[in-house]
Coordinates of C-alpha atoms in Angstrom, one line a residue:
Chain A
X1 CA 0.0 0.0 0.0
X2 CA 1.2 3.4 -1.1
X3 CA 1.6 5.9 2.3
X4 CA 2.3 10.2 1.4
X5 CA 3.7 11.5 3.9
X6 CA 5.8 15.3 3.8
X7 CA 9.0 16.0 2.3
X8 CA 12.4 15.2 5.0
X9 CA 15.7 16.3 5.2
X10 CA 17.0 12.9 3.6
X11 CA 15.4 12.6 1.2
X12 CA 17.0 14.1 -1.3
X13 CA 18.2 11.8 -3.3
X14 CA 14.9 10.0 -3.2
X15 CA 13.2 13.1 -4.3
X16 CA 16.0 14.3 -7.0
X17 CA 14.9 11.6 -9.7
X18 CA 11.0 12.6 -9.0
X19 CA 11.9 15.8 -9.8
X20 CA 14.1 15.5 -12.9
X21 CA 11.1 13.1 -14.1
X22 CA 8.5 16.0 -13.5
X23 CA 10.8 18.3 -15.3
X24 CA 12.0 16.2 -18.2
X25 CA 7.7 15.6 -18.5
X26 CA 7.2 19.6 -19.0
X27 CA 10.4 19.3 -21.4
X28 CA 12.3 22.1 -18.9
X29 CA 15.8 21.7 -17.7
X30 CA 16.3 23.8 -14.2
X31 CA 20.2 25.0 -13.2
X32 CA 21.8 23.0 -10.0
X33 CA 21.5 26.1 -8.5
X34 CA 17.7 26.5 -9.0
X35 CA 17.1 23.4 -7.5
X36 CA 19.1 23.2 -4.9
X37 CA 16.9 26.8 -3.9
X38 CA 14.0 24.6 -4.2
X39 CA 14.4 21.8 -2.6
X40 CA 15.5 24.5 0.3
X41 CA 12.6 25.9 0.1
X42 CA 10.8 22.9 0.5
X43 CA 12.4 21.9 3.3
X44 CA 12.2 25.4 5.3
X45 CA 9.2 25.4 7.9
X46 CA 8.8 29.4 7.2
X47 CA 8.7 29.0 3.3
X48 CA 5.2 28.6 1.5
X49 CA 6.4 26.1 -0.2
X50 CA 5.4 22.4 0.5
X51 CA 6.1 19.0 -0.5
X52 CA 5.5 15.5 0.3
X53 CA 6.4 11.6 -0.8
X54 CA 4.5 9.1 -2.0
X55 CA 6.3 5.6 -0.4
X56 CA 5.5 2.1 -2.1
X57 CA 5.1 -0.9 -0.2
X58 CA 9.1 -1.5 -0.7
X59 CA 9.8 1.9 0.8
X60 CA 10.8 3.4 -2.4
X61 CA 9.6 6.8 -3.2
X62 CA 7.2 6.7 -6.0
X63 CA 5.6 10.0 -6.4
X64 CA 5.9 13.5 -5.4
X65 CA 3.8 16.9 -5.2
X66 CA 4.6 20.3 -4.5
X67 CA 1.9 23.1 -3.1
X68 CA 2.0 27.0 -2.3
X69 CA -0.2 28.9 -0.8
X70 CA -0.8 32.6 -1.8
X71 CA -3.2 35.4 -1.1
X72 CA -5.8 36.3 -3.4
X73 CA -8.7 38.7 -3.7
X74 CA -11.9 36.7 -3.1
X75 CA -10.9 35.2 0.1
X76 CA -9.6 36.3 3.3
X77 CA -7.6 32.7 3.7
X78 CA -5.1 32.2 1.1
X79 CA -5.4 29.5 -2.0
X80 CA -3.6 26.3 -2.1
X81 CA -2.0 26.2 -5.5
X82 CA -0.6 22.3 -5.9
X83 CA 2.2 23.2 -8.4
X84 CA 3.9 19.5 -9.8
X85 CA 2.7 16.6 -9.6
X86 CA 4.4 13.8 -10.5
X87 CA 4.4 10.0 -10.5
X88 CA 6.8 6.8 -11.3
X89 CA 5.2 6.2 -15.0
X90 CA 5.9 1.9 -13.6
X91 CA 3.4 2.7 -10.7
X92 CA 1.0 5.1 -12.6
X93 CA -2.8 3.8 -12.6
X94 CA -2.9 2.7 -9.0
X95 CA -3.9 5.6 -7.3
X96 CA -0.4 7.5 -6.3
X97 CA -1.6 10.5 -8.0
X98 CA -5.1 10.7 -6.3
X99 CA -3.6 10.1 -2.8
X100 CA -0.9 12.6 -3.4
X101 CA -3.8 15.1 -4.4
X102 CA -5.4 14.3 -1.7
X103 CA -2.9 14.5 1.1
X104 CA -3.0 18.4 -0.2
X105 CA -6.4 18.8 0.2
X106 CA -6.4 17.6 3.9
X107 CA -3.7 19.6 4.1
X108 CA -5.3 22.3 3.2
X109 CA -8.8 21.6 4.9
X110 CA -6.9 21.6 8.0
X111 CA -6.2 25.1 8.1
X112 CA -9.3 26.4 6.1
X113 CA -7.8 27.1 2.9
X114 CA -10.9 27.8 0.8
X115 CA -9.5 25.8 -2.5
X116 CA -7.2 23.9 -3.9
X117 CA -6.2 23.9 -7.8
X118 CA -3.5 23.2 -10.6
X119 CA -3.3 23.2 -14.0
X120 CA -2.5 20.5 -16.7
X121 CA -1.8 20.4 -20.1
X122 CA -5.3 20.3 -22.2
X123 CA -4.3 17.4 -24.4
X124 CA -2.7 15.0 -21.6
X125 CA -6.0 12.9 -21.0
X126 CA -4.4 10.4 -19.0
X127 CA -4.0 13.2 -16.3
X128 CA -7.5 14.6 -16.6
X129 CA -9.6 11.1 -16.4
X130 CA -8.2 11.3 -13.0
X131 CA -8.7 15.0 -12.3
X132 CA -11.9 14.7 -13.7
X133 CA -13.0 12.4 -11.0
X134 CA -11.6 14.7 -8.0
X135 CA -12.0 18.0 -9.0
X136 CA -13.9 20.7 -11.2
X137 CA -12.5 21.7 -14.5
X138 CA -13.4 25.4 -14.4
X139 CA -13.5 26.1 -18.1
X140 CA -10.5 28.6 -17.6
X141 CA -7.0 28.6 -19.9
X142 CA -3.7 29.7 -18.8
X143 CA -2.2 32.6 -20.8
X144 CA 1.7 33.9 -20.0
X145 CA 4.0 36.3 -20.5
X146 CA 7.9 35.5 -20.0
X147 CA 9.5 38.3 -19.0
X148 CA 13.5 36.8 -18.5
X149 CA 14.1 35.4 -21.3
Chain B
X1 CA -5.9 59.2 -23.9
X2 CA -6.6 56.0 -21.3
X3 CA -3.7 56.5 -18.9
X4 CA -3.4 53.8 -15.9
X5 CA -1.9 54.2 -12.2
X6 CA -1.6 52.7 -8.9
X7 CA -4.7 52.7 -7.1
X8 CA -4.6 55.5 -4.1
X9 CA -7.1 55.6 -1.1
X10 CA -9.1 58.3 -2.2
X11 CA -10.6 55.8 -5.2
X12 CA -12.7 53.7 -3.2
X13 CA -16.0 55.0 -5.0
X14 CA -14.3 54.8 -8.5
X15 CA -13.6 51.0 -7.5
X16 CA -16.0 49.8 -6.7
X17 CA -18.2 49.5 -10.0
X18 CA -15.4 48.4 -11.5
X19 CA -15.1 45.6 -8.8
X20 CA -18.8 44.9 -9.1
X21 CA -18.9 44.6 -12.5
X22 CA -16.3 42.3 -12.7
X23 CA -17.4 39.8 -10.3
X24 CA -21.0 40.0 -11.8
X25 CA -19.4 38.9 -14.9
X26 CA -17.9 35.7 -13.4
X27 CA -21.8 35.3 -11.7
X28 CA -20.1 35.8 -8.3
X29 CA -20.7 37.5 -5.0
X30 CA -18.8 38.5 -2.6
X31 CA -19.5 39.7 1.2
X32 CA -18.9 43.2 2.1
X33 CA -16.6 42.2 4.2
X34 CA -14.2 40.4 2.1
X35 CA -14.8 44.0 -0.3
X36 CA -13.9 45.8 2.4
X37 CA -10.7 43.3 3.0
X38 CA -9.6 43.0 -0.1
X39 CA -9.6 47.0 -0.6
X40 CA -7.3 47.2 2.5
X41 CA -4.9 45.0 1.3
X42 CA -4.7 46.7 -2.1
X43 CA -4.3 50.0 -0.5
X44 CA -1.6 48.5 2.3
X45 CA 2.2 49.0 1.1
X46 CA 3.4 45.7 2.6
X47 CA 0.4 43.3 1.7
X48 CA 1.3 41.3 -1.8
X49 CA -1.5 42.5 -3.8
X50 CA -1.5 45.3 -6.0
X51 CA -4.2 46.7 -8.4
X52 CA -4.2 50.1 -10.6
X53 CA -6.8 51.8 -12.3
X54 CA -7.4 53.5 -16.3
X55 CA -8.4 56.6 -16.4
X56 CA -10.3 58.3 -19.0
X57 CA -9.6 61.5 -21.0
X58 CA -12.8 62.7 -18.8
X59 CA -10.6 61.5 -15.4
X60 CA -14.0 58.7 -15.0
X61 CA -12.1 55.3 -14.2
X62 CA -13.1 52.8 -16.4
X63 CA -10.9 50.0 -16.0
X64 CA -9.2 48.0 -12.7
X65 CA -6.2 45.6 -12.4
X66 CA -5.4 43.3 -9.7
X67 CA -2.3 41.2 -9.4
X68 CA -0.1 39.9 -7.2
X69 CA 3.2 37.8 -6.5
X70 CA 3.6 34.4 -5.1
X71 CA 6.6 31.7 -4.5
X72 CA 7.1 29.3 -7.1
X73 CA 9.2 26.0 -7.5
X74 CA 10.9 26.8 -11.0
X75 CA 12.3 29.8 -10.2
X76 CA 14.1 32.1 -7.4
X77 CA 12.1 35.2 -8.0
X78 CA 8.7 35.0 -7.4
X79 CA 5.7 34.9 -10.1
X80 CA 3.4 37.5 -11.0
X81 CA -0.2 36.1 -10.7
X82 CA -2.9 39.1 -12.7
X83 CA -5.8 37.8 -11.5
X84 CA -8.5 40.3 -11.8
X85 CA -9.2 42.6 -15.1
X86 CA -12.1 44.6 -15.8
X87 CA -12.6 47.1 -18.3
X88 CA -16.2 49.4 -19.3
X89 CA -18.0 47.9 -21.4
X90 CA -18.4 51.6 -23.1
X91 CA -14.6 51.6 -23.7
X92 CA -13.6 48.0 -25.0
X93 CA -12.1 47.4 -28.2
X94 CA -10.0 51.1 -27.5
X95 CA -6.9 49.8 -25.9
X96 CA -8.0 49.8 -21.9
X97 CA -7.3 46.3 -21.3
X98 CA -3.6 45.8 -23.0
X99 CA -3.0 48.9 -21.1
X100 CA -3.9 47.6 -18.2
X101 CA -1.6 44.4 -18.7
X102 CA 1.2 46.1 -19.8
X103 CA 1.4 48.1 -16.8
X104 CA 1.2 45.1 -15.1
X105 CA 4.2 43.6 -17.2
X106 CA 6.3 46.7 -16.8
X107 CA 5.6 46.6 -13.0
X108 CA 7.2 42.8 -12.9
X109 CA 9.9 43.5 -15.5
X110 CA 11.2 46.1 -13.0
X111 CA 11.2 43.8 -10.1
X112 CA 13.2 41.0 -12.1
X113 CA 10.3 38.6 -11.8
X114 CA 10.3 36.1 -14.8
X115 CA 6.6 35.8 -15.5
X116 CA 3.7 37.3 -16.1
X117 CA 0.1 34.5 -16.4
X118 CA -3.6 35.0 -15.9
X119 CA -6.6 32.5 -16.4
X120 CA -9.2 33.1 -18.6
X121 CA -12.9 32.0 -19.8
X122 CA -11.9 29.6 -22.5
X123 CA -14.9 30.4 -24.4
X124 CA -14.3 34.4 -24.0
X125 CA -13.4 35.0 -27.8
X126 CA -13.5 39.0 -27.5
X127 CA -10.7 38.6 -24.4
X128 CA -8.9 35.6 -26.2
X129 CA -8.2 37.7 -29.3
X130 CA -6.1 40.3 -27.1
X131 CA -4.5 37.9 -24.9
X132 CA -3.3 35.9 -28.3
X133 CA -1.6 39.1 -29.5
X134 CA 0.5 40.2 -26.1
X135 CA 0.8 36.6 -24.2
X136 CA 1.5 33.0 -24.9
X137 CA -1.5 30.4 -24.6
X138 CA 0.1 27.8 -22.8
X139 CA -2.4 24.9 -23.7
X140 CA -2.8 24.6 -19.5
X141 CA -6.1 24.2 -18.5
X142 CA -7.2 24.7 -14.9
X143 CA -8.7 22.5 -12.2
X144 CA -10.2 23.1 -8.8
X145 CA -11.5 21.5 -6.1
X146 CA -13.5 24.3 -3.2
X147 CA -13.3 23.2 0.2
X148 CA -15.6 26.3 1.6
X149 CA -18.9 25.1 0.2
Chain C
X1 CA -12.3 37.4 36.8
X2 CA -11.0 39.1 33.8
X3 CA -10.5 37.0 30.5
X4 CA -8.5 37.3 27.7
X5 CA -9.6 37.2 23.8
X6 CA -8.6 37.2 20.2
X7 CA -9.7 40.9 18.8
X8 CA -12.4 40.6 16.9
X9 CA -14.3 43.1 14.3
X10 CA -17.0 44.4 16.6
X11 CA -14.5 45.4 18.8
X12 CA -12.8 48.7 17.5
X13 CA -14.9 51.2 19.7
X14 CA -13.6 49.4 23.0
X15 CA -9.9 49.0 21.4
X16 CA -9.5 52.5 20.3
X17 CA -9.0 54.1 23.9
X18 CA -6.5 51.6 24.8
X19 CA -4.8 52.4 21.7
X20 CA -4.7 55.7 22.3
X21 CA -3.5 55.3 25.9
X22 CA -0.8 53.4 24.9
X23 CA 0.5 55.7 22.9
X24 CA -0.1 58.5 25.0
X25 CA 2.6 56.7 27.6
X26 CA 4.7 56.7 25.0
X27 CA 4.0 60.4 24.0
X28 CA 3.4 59.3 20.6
X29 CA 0.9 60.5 18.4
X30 CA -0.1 58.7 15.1
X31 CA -2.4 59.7 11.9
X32 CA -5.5 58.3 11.6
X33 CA -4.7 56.7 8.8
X34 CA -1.9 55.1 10.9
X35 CA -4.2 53.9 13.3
X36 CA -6.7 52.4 10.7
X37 CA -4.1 50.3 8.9
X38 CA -3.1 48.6 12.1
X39 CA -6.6 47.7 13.2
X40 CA -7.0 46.2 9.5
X41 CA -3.8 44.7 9.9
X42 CA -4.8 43.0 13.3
X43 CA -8.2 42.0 12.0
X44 CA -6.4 40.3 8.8
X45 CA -6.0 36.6 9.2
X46 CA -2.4 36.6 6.2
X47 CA -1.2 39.7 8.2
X48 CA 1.4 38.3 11.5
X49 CA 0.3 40.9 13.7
X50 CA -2.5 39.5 15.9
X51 CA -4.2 41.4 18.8
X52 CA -5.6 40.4 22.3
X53 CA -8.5 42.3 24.6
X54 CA -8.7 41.6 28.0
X55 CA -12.4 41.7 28.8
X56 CA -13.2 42.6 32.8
X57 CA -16.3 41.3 34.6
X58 CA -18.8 43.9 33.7
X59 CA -17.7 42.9 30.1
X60 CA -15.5 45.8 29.3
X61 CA -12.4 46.2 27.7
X62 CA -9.7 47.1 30.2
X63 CA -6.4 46.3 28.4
X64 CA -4.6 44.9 25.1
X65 CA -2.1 43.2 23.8
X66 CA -0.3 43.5 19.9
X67 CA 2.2 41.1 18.9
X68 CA 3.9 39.7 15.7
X69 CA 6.1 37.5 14.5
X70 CA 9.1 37.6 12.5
X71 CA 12.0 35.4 11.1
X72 CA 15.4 35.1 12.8
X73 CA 19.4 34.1 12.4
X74 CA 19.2 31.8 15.1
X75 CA 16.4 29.4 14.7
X76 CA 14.3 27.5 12.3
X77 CA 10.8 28.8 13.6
X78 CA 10.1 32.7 14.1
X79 CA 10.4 34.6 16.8
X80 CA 7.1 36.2 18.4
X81 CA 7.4 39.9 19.3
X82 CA 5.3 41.2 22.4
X83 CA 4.7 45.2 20.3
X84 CA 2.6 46.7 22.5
X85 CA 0.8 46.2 25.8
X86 CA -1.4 48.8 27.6
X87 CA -4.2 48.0 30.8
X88 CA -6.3 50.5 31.9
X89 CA -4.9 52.5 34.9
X90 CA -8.2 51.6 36.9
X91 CA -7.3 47.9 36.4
X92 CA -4.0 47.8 37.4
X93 CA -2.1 45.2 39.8
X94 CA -4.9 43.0 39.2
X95 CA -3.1 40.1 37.1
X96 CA -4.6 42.0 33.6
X97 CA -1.2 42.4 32.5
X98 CA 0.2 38.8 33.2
X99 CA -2.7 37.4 31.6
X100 CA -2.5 39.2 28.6
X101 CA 1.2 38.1 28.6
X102 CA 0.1 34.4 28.8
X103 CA -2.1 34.5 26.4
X104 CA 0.9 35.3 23.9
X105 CA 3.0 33.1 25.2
X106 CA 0.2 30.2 25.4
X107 CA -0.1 31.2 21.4
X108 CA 3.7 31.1 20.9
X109 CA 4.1 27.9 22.4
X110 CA 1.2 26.5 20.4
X111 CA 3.2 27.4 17.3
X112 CA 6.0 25.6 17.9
X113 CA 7.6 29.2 18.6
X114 CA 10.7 29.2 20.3
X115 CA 11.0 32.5 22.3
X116 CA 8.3 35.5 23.1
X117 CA 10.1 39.4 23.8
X118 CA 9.2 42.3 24.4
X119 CA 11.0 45.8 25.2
X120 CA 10.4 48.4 28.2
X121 CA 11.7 51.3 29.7
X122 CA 14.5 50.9 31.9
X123 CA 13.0 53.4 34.7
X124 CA 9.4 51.8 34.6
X125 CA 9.6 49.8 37.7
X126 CA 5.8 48.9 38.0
X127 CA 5.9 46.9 34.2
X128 CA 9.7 46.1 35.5
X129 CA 8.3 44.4 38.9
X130 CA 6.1 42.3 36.7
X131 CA 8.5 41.3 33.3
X132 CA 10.9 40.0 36.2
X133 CA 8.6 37.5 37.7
X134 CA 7.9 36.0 34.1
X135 CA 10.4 36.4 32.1
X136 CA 14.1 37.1 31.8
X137 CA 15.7 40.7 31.6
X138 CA 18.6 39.4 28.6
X139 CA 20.8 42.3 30.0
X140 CA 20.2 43.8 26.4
X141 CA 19.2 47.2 25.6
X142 CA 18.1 48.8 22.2
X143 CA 19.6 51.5 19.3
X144 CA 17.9 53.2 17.2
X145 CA 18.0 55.1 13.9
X146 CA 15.0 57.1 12.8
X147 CA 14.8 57.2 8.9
X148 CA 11.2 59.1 8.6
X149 CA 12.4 62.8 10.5
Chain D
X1 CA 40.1 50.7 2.8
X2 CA 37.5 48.2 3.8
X3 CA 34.3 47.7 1.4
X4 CA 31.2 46.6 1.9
X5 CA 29.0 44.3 -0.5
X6 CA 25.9 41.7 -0.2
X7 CA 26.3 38.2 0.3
X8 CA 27.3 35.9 -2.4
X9 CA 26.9 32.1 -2.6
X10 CA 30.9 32.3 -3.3
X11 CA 31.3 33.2 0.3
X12 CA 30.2 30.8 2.9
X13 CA 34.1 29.6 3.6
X14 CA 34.8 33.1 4.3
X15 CA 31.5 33.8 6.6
X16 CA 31.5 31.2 8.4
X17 CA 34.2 31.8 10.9
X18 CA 33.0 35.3 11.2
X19 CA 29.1 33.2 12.1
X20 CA 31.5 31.2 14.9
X21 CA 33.2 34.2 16.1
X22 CA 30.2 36.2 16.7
X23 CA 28.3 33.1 18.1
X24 CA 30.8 32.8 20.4
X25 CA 30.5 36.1 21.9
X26 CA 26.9 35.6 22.5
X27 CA 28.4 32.2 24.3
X28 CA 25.9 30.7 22.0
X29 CA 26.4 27.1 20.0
X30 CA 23.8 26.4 16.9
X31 CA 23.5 23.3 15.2
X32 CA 25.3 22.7 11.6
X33 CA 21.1 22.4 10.7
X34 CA 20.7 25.7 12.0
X35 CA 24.0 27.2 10.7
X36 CA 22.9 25.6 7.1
X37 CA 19.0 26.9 7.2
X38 CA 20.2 30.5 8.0
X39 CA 22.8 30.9 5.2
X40 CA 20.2 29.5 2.4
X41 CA 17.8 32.0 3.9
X42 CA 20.9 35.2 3.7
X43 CA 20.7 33.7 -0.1
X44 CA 17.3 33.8 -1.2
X45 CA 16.1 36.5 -2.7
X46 CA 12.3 35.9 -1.1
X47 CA 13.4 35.6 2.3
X48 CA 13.7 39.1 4.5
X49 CA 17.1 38.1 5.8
X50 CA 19.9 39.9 4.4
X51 CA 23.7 39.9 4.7
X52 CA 26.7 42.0 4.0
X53 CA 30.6 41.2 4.1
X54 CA 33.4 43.7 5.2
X55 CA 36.1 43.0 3.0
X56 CA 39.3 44.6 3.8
X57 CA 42.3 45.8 1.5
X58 CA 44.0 42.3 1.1
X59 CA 40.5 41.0 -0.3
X60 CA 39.5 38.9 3.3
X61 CA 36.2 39.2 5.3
X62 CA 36.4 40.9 8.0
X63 CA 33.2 41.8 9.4
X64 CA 29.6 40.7 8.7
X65 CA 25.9 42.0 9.4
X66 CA 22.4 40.6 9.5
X67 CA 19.2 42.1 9.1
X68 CA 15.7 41.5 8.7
X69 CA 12.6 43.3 8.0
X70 CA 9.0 42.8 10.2
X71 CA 6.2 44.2 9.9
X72 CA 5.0 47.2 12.9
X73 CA 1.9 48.6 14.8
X74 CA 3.2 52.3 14.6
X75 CA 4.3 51.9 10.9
X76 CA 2.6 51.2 7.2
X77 CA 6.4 50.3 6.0
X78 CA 8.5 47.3 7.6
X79 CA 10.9 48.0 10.6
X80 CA 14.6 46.9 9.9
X81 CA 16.0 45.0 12.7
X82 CA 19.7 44.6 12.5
X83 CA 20.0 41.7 13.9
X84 CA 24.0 40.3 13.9
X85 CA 27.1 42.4 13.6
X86 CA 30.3 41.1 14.2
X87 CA 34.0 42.6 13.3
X88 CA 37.2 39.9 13.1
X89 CA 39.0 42.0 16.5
X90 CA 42.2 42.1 14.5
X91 CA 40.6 45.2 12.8
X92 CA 38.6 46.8 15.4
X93 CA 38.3 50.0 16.4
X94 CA 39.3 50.9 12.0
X95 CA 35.5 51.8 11.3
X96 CA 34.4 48.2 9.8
X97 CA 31.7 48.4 12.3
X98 CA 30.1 52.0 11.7
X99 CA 30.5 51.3 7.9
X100 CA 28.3 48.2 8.2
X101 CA 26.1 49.6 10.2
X102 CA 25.7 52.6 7.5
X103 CA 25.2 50.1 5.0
X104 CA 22.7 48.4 6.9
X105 CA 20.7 51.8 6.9
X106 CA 21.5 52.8 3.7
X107 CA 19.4 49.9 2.4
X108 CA 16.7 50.6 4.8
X109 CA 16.3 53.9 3.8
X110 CA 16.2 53.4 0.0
X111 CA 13.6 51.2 0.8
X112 CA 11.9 53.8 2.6
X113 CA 11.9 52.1 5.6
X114 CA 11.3 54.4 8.9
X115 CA 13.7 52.7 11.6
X116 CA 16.9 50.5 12.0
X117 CA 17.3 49.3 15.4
X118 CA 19.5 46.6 17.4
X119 CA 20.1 45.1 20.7
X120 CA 23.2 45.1 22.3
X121 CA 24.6 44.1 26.0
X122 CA 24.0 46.9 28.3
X123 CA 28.2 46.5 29.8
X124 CA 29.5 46.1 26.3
X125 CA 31.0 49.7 26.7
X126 CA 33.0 49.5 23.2
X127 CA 30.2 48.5 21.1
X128 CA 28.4 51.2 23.0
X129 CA 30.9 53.8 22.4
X130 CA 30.5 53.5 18.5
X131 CA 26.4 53.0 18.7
X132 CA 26.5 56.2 20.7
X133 CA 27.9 58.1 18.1
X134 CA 25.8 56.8 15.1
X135 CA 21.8 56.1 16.7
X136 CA 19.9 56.7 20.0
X137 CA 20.0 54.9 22.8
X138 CA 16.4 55.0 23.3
X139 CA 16.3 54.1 27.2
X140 CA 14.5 50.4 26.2
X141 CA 15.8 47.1 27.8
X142 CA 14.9 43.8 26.5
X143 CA 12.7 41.1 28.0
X144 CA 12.5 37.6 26.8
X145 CA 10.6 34.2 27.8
X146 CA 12.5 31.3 25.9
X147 CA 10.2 28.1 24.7
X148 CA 12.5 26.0 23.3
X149 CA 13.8 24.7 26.6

């Protein structure tokens, strides 16, 4: 049985392959330096940045997910924005990905977050059978400006 | 000529309309309190949201930005989130909204913050056109699961 | 028996005088506009300054507590800052001010917070009599530089 | 003539003894954990600790400060709470300490900030002799109630 539980100090080399995976996914390639910032981050209890594991029966980490939490202008509480998500493609259909969702949500829950969201790419339909099932798709497309290129 | 700046304490009563009218057009209503809230932390120096407002040759507002800045996980500098635009109905098609995000941009160019994103109604053609001309449609769509129902 | 509550909207009529004699001790004298930032501020749940009133037994306000919290060099948690405390003259000596003191540290210590501070004047022996029962005079005394002049 | 300049990732050989040395006048020990969380957090652009390295004129580091910003009740800007200062006591008494200081407030003030302040120990008549000179001993002492115990 797959058990989430939140990112720890050691493991990093655990988490480092999750998040190459995720990366190499969204066909982006992050500096040394940028992850090491992250995975900081991750770890720092003031940051509002968040992660947890997803641990197979074997104790090998199988999935990981990433959450923020920011202000916004409809709510006094802040939103939970779940960031990357990602999951061992050998483990994928077995319900990783849904209990990694929804260790966020308790998460969240737990201190009144009014929602939780994410976005996903509009043709990955593997992804969104599952989303589908937990959550609303709003209707609403991402638009973006980079600004450091 | 539309110009746009920061919004300052004495526009409360040019705000609000513009607030209203935006949230009637995603069907939604908010308390008075969380109006009230939300207009405090636009107006307070050290709270992450921000907004500005177009003015009209006449000095009538008759458009409203909000945006704000949160962590992220890809990069050191934080992003810049617009999440609220609104522009007259009497005035679209003249320019009002691009202003509007391009004082945004420039605002988050001169903080060194790499991005720039919004959502939008994926069936909003009239807004779709502009955003397809100054942004990048990133294919993402967006999910969301509300925990305050 | 006086007890000791989170400040809450309804409460800015009976806050304001305490306010205000506070800062009269300290012959300090803020705008209004001051004054209405930092009750939004203490009302806001994202903002870290929270607020206290102690209520006495005919149910009126008769003393309040501000504090904050901010980040630190030496540990992983932040440190909670005791800003202001004020009870009414007519109360004093009863135990308002120790409770009020409690209540922040009872708060701190639910956080996980490592240390509660505060400052005083070196010549107030009546607050001095107090701080020295509960807490430990670090020998430390404080420099300024005023920017605003 | 000794310069003054922001912390670089390149410098956590050369900052770390000055870390120890100050440590050690404070009689304090931190743990390599600690040690390792505060320099990622003097790195990262999003978190409100700062630092600054005295170099002198053969290139070594001879003095460092740290800072943070928190929000106030008497302010709508951040306070800036110089937090450590330490100068290698081969060079004191040469103006490394004054000329961090002044960078310290420097920064503060082109942030408009309204106040730097520190702590110091009320017999440490050196340090006291240069804080004299360069900000107001405002007549405050320092309580404190540890929880970490």
């Amino acid at each position: 049985m797959t058990s989430i539980r939140p990112l720890l100090p050691a493991d990093r080399d655990a988490w480092l392959p999750l998040w190459h995976g995720y990366l190499a996914f969204y066909e982006t390639e992050l500096s040394d330096d940028q992850t090491a910032l992250t995975w900081n981050r991750l770890l720092d209890p003031q940051f509002p940045i968040h992660g947890a594991l997803a641990i197979g029966e074997d104790g090998a980490a199988v999935g990981v997910v990433h959450w923020l939490t920011h202000a916004a202008t409809w709510a006094a509480e802040p939103y939970c924005y779940l960031e990357d998500l990602f999951v061992d493609p050998a483990v994928r259909g077995g319900g990783t990905g849904r209990a990694l969702i929804a260790h966020v949500t308790d998460w969240a829950r737990e201190r009144g977050l009014p929602r939780v969201y994410w976005l996903t790419q509009q043709h990955n339909a593997t992804a969104r059978t599952l989303y589908d099932k937990v959550a609303t798709d709003t209707g609403l497309v991402h638009y973006q400006i980079a600004l450091d290129a």
